[in-house]
mmCIF file of C-alpha atoms in Angstrom:
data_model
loop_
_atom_site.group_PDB
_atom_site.id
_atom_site.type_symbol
_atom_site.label_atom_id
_atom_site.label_comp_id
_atom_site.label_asym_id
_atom_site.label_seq_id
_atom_site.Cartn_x
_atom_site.Cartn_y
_atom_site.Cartn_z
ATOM 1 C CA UNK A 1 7.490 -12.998 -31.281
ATOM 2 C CA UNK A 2 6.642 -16.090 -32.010
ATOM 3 C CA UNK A 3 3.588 -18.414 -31.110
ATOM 4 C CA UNK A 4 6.354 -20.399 -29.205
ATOM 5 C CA UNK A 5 7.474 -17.883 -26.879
ATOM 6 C CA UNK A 6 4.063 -17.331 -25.788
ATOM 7 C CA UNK A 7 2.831 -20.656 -24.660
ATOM 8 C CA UNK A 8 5.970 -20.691 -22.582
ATOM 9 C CA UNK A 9 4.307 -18.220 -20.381
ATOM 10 C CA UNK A 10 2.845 -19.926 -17.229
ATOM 11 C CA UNK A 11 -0.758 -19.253 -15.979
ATOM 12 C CA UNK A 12 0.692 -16.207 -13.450
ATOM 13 C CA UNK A 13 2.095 -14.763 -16.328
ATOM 14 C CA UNK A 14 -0.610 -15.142 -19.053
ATOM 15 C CA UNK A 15 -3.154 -14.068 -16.072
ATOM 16 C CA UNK A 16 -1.435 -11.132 -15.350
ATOM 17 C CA UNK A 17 -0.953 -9.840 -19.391
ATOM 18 C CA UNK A 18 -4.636 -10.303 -19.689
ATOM 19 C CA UNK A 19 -5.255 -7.764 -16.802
ATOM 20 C CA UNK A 20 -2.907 -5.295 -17.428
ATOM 21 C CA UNK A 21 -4.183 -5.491 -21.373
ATOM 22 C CA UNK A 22 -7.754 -4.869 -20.133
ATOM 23 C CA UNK A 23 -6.674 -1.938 -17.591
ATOM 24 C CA UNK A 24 -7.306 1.310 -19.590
ATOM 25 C CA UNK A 25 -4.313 3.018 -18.280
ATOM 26 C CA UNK A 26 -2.017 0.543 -18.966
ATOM 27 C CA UNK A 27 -0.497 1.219 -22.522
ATOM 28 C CA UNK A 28 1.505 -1.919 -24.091
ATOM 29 C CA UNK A 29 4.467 -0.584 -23.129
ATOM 30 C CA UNK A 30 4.296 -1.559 -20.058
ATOM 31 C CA UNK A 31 3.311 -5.203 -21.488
ATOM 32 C CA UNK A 32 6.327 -5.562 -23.726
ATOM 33 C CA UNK A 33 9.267 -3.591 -20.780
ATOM 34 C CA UNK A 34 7.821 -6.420 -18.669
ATOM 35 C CA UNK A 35 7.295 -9.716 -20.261
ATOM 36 C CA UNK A 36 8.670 -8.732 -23.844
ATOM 37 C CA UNK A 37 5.351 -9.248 -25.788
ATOM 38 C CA UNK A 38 4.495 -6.552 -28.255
ATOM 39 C CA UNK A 39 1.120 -5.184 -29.076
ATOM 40 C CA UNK A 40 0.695 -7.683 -31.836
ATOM 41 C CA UNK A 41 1.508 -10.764 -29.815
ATOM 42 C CA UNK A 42 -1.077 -9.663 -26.367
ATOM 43 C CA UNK A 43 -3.570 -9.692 -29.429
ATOM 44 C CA UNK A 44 -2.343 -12.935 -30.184
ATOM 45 C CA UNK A 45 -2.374 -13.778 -26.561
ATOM 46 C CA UNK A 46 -6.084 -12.429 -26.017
ATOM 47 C CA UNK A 47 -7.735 -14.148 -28.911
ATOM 48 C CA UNK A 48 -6.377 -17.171 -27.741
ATOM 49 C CA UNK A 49 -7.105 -17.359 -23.943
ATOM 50 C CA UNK A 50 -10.446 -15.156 -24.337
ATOM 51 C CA UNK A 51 -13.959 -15.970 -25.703
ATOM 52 C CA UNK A 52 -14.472 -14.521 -28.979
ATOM 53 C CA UNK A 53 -17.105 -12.223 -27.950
ATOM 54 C CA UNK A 54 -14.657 -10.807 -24.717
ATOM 55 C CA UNK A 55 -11.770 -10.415 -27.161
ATOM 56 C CA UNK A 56 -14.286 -8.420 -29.989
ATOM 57 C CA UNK A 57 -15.485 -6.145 -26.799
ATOM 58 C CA UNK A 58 -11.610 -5.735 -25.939
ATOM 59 C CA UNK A 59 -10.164 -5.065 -29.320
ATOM 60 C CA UNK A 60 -13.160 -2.253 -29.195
ATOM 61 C CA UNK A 61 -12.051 -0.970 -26.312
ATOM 62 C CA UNK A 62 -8.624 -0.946 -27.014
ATOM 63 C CA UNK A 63 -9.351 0.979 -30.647
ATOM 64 C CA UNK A 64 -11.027 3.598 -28.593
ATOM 65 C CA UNK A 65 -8.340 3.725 -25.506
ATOM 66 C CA UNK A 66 -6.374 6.728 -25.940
ATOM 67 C CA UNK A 67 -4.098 5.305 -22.970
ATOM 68 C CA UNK A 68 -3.345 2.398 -24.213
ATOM 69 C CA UNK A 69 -0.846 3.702 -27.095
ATOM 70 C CA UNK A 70 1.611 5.455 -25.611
ATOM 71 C CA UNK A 71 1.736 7.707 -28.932
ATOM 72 C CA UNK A 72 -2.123 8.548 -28.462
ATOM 73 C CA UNK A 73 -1.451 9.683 -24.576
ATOM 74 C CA UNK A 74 -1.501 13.329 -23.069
ATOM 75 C CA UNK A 75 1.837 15.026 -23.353
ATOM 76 C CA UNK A 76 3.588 14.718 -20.095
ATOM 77 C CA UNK A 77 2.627 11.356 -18.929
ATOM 78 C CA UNK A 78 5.766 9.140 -19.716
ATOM 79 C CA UNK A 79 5.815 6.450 -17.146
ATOM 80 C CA UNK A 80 3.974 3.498 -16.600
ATOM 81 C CA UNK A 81 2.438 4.073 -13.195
ATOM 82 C CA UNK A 82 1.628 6.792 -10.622
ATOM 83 C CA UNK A 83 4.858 7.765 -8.889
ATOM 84 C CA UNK A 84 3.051 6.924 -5.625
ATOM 85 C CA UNK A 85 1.960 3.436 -6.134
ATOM 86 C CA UNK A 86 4.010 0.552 -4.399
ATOM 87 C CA UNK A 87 5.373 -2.813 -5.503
ATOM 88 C CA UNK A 88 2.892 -4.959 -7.075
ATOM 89 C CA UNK A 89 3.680 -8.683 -6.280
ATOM 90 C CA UNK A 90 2.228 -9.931 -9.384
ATOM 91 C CA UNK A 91 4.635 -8.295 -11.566
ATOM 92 C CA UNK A 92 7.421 -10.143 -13.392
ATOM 93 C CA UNK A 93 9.350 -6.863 -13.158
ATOM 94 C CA UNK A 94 9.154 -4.881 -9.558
ATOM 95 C CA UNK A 95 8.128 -1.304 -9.958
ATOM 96 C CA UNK A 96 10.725 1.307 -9.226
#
């Protein structure tokens, strides 16, 4: 995606990517179903809107995040949130 597309994004937006790409159980998945940015363009995203110390700790994290990848997680877990949770207003998409 380009560079473009992403400073499109308004501050909701960009504020919400940011938490959902620090969450540990949130894989990028989730990130791209919702507001189409792969992994490669929330790194993109992060560098630009974080320090460059935060984003070194987060890419760290990230590495190590076996939730984040949806290829690295458990077998069995194939959604992108606990069946019990509600509608978060944030969200571009609602949860179903």
């Amino acid at each position: 995606m380009p560079v473009s597309v992403i400073l499109e994004l308004d501050d909701i937006a960009i504020d919400r990517i940011i938490e959902m790409a620090w969450e540990d159980r949130t894989p990028f998945d989730a990130i791209q179903f919702q507001f189409g940015l792969a992994e490669a363009d929330v790194k993109v995203l992060m560098k630009k809107e974080l320090k460059f110390s935060s984003y070194k700790l987060w890419r760290k994290r990230v590495e190590n995040c076996k939730t984040k990848h949806t290829a690295k997680r458990a077998e069995g877990i194939d959604r992108f949130k606990c069946t019990m949770q509600r509608a978060i207003s944030n969200n571009k998409i609602s949860k179903r």
